[in-house]
Structures are given as C-alpha cells and as structure tokens.
PDB file of C-alpha atoms in Angstrom:
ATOM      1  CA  UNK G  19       0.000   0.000   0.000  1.00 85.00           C
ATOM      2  CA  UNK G  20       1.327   3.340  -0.601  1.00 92.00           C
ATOM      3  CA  UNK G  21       0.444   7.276  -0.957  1.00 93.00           C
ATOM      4  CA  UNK G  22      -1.916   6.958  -3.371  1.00 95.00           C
ATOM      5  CA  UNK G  23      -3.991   3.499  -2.194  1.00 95.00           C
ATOM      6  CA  UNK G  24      -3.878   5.558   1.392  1.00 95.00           C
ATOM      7  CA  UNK G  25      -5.295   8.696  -0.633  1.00 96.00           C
ATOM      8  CA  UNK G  26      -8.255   6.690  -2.301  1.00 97.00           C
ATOM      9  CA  UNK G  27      -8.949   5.376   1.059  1.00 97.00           C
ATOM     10  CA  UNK G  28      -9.269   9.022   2.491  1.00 95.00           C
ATOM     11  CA  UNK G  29     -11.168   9.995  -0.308  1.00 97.00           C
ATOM     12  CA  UNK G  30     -13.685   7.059  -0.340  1.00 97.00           C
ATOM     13  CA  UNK G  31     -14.282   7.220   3.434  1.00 96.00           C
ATOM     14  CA  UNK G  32     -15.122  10.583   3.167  1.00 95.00           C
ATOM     15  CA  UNK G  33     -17.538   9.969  -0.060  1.00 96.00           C
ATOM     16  CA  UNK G  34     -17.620   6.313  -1.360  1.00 95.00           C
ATOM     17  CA  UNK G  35     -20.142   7.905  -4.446  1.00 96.00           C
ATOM     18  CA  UNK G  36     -16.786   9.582  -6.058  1.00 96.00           C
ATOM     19  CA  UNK G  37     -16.687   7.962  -9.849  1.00 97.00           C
ATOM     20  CA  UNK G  38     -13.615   6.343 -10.448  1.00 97.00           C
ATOM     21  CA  UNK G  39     -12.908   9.193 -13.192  1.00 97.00           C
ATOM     22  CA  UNK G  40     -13.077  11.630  -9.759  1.00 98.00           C
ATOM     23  CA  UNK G  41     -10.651   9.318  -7.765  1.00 97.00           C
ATOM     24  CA  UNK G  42      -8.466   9.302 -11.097  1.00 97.00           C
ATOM     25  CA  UNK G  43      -8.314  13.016 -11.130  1.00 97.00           C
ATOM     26  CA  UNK G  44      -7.843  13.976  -7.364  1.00 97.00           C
ATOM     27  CA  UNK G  45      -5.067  11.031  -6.537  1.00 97.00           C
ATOM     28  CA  UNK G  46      -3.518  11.862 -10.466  1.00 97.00           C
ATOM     29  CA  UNK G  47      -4.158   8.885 -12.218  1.00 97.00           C
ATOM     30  CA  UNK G  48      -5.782   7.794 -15.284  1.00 97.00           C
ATOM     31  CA  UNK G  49      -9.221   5.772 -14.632  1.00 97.00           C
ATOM     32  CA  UNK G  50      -7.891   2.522 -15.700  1.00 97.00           C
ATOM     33  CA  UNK G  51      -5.229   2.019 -13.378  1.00 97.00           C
ATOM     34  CA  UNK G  52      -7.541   3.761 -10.289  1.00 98.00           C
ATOM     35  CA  UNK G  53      -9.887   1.298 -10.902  1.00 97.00           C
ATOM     36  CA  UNK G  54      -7.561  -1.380 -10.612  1.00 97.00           C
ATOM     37  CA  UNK G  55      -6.493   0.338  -7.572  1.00 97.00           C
ATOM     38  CA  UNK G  56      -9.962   0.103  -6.003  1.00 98.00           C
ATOM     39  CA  UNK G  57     -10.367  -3.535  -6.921  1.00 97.00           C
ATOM     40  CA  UNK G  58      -7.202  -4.723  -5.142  1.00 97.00           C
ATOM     41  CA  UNK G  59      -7.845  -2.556  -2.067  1.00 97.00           C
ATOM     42  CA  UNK G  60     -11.749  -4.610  -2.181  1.00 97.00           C
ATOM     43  CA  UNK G  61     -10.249  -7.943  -3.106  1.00 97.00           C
ATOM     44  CA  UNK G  62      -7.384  -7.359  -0.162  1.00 96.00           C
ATOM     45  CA  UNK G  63     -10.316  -6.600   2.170  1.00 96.00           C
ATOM     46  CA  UNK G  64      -8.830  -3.553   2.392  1.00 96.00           C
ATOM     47  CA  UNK G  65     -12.476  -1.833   1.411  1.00 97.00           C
ATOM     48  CA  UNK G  66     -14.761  -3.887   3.452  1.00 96.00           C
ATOM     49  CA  UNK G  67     -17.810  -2.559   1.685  1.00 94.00           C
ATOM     50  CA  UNK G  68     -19.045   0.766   0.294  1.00 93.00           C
ATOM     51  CA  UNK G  69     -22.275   2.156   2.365  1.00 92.00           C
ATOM     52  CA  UNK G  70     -25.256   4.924   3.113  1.00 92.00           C
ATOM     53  CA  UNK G  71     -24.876   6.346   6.522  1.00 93.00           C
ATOM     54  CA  UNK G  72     -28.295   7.272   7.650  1.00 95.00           C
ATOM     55  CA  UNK G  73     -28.205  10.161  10.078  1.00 95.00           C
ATOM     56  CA  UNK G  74     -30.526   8.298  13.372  1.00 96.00           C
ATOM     57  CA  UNK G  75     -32.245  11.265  14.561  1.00 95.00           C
ATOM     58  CA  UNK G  76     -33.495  11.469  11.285  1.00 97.00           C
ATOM     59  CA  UNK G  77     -34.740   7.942  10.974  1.00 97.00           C
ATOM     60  CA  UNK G  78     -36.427   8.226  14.662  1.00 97.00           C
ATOM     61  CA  UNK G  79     -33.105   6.430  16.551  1.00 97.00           C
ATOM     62  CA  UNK G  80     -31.948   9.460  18.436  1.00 95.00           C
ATOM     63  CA  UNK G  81     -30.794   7.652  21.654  1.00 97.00           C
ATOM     64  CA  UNK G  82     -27.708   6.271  21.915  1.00 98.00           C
ATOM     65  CA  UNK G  83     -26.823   3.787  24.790  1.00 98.00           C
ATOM     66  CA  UNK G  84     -23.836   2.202  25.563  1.00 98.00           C
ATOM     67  CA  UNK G  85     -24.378  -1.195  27.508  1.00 98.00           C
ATOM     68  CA  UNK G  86     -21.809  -2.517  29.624  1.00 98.00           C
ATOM     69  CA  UNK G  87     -22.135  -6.795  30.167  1.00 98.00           C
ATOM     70  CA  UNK G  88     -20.625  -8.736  33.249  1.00 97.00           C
ATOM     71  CA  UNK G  89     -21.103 -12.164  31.670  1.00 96.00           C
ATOM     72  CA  UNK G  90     -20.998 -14.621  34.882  1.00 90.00           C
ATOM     73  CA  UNK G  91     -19.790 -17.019  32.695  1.00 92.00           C
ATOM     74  CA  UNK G  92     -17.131 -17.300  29.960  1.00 93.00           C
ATOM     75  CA  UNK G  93     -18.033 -21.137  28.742  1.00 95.00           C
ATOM     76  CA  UNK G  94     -17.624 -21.769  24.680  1.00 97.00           C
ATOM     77  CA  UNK G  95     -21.549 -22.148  24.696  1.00 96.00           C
ATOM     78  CA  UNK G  96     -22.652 -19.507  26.519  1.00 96.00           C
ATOM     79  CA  UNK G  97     -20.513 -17.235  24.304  1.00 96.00           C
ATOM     80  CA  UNK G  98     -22.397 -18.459  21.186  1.00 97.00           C
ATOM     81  CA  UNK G  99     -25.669 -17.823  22.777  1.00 97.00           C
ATOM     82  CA  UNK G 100     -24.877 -14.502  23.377  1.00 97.00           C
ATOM     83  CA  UNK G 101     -23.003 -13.460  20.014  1.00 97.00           C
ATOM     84  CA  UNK G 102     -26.708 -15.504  18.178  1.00 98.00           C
ATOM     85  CA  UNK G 103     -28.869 -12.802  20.412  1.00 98.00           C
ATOM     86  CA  UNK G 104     -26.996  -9.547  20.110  1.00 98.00           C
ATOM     87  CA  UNK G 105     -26.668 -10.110  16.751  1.00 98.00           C
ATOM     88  CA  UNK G 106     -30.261 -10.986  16.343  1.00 98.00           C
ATOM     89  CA  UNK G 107     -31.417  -7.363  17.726  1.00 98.00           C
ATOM     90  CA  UNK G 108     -31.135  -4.911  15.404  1.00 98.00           C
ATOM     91  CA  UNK G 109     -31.057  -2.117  18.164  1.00 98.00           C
ATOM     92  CA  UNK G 110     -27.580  -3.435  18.462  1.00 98.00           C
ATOM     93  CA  UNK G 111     -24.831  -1.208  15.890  1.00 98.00           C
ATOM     94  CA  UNK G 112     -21.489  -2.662  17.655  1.00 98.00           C
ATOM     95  CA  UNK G 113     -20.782  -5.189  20.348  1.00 98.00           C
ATOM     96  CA  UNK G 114     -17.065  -5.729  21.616  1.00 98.00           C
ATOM     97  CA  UNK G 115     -15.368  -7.955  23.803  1.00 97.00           C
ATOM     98  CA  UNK G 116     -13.288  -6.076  26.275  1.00 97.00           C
ATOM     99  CA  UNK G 117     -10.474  -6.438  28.636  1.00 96.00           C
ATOM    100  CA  UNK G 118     -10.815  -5.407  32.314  1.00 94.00           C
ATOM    101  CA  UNK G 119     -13.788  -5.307  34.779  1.00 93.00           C
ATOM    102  CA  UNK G 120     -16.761  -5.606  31.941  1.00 97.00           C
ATOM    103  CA  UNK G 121     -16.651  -8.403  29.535  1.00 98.00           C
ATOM    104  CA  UNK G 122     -18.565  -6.879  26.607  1.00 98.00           C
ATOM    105  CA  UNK G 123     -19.927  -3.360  25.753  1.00 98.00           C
ATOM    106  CA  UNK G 124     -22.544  -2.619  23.205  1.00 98.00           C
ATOM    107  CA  UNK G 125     -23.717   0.203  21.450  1.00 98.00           C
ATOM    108  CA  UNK G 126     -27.304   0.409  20.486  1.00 98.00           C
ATOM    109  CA  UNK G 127     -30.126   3.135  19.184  1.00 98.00           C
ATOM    110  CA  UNK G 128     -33.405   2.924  20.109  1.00 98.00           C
ATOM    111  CA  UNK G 129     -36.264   5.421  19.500  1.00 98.00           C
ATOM    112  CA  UNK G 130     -36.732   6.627  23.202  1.00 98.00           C
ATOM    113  CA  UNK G 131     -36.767   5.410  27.068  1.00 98.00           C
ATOM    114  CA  UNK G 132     -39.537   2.984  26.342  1.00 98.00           C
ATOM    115  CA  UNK G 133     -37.866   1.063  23.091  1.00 98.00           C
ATOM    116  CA  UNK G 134     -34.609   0.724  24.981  1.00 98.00           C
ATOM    117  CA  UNK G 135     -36.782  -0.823  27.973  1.00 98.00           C
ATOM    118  CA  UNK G 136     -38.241  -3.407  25.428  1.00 98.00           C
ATOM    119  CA  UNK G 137     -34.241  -3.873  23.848  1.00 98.00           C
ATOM    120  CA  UNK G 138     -33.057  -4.177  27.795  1.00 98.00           C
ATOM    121  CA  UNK G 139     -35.993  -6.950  28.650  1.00 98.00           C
ATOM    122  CA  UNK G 140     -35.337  -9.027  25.556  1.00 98.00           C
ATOM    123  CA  UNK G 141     -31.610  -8.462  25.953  1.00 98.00           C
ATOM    124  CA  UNK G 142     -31.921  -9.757  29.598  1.00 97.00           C
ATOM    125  CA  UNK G 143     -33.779 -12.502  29.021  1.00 97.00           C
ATOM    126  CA  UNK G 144     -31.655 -14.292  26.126  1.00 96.00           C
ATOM    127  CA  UNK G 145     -29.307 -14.680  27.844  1.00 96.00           C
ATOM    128  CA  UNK G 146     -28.256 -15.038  32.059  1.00 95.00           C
ATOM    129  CA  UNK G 147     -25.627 -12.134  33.039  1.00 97.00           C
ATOM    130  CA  UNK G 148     -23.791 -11.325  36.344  1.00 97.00           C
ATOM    131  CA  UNK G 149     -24.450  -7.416  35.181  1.00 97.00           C
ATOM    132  CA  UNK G 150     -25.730  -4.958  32.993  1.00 98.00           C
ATOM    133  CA  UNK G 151     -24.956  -1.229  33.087  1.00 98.00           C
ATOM    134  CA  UNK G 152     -26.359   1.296  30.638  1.00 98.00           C
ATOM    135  CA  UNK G 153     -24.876   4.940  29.972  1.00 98.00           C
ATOM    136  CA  UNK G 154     -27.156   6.937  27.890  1.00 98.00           C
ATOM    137  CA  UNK G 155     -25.875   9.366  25.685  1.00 97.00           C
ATOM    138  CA  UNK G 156     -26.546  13.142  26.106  1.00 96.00           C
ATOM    139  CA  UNK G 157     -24.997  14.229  23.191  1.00 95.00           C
ATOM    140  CA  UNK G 158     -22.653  12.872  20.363  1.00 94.00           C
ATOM    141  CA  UNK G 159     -19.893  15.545  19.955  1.00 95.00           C
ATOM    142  CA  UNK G 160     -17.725  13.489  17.543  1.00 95.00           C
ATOM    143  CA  UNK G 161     -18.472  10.554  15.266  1.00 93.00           C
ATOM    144  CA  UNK G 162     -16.504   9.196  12.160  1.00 93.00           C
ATOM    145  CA  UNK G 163     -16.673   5.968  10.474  1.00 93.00           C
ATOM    146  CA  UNK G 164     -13.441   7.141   8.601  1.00 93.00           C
ATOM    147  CA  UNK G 165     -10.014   5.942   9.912  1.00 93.00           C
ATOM    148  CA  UNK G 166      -6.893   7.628  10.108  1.00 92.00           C
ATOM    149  CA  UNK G 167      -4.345   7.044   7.394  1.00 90.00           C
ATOM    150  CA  UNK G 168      -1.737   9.648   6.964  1.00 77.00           C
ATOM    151  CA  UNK G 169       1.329  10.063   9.028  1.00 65.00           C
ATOM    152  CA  UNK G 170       2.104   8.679  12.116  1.00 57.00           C
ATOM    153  CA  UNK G 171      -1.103   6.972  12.703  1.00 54.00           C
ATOM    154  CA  UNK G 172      -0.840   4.624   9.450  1.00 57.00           C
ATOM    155  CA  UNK G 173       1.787   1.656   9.505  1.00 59.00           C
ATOM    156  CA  UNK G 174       2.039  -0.745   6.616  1.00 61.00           C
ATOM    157  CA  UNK G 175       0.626  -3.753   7.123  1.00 57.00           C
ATOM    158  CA  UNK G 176       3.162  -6.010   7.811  1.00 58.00           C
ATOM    159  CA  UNK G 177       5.751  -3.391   8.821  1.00 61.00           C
ATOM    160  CA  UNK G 178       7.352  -3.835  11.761  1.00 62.00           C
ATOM    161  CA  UNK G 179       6.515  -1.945  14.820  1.00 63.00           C
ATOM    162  CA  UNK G 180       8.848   1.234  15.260  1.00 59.00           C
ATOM    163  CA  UNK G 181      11.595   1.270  17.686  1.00 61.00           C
ATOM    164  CA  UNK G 182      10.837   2.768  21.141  1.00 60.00           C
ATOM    165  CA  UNK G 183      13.485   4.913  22.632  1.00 55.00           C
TER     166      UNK G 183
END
C-alpha cells in the first residue's frame, strides 16, 4: 500500500459515491489504473464494503446507549448464545469484547426510554448475566466511520513496529 492506495482510502471514506474518473483526477491517475487500484484494495479486504450512513435522529433512533455486560460465565456455549442474540437485535450497531472489569460493551439506538426498555428486557432474558450497566448518551460531539491514514497513525501492514526509545 502506498500514498496513493492511502489517498483513495481518504477519499472514499469521506464519499464512497466519487466515480472512479473523480478518484483518477484527485489522486492523479488515469481511470484505468484507479480502478484497478480500487479492486485490489476490495479484493485485499482492504475496502470492506461501500455504504449509506443514515443520520438516526433522522430515521427516529436518536438515543444512543452504551451497555456494559458482566457475563458470569465465559463457557464456549454460553458465548455463542450470546453473540446468536446480540446479533439478532437490530437495536444493536457494535458489540465488543473487552479487557478489564466488563466483559462486553454494546452500542445500540433505540427510538426513546420505552424502546430501549423493550431492547433491555429481551436483551436480559436471552441470555443469564452477572451485570448490565447502561450509559445513555446526552450528546454525540464526535463521530466518524473514517479511519486515520496519513502520518504517524498509518503503519504498513506487515511493517514492523517502530523502535521505542
């Protein structure tokens, strides 16, 4: 990968509707070899996909809750239970195993106080937890989908870490 893959990257994060003749022109290459550009970065899984983000106040999903999981249990099958419900409720946009004192944390969007008390009963009752902790959202001051790839931030894949001093 190299300045100009990590330029098409920028450029589709930040509007994945660009025609491949408007890559071409703003990382200065002719179509043909963009495009071939593009299809290696999807084959490599590089591009994951190309999307719509819907804005959710405008689509009636205006509260944002973050859900913090104690699991109780760490067994192989209660695991897959859990990973078949959360991904079952569409409430739920991201679920992550974490390190430290709470086993998971999810983020979800409901309509209002009374949808996420219909997510929280179904969510409690697929599965048996030692603890669930929400955090509602009061306001979202920052939010990208769009990772950072120039300077210091991007590394090769493959590259080796650099040396501490």
């Amino acid at each position: 990968m190299d300045d100009i893959d990590r330029r098409l990257l920028t450029l589709l994060q930040e509007d994945a509707t660009l025609s491949i003749a408007q890559l071409a022109d703003r990382v200065g290459l002719s179509p043909t070899p963009c495009w071939k550009r593009v299809q290696k970065l999807e084959a490599a899984g590089v591009i994951a996909r190309r999307v719509a983000l819907v804005s959710p106040e405008a689509v009636g999903l205006g509260l944002h809750v973050f859900v913090a999981i104690e699991a109780g249990e760490h067994s192989p099958a209660w695991m897959a239970r859990f990973r078949a419900a959360v991904e079952a409720m569409p409430e739920v946009m991201e679920v992550y195993r974490m390190a430290g004192e709470v086993d998971y944390m999810l983020r979800v969007a409901v309509a209002d106080m009374a949808a996420f008390d219909t997510f929280y009963r179904r969510l409690v009752e697929a599965v048996p937890m030692r603890d669930v902790t929400s955090r509602f959202a009061m306001e979202r001051i920052k939010h990208t989908t769009a990772y950072p790839l120039a300077g210091g931030a991007f590394r090769e894949r493959g590259a080796p870490e650099p040396a501490k001093e």
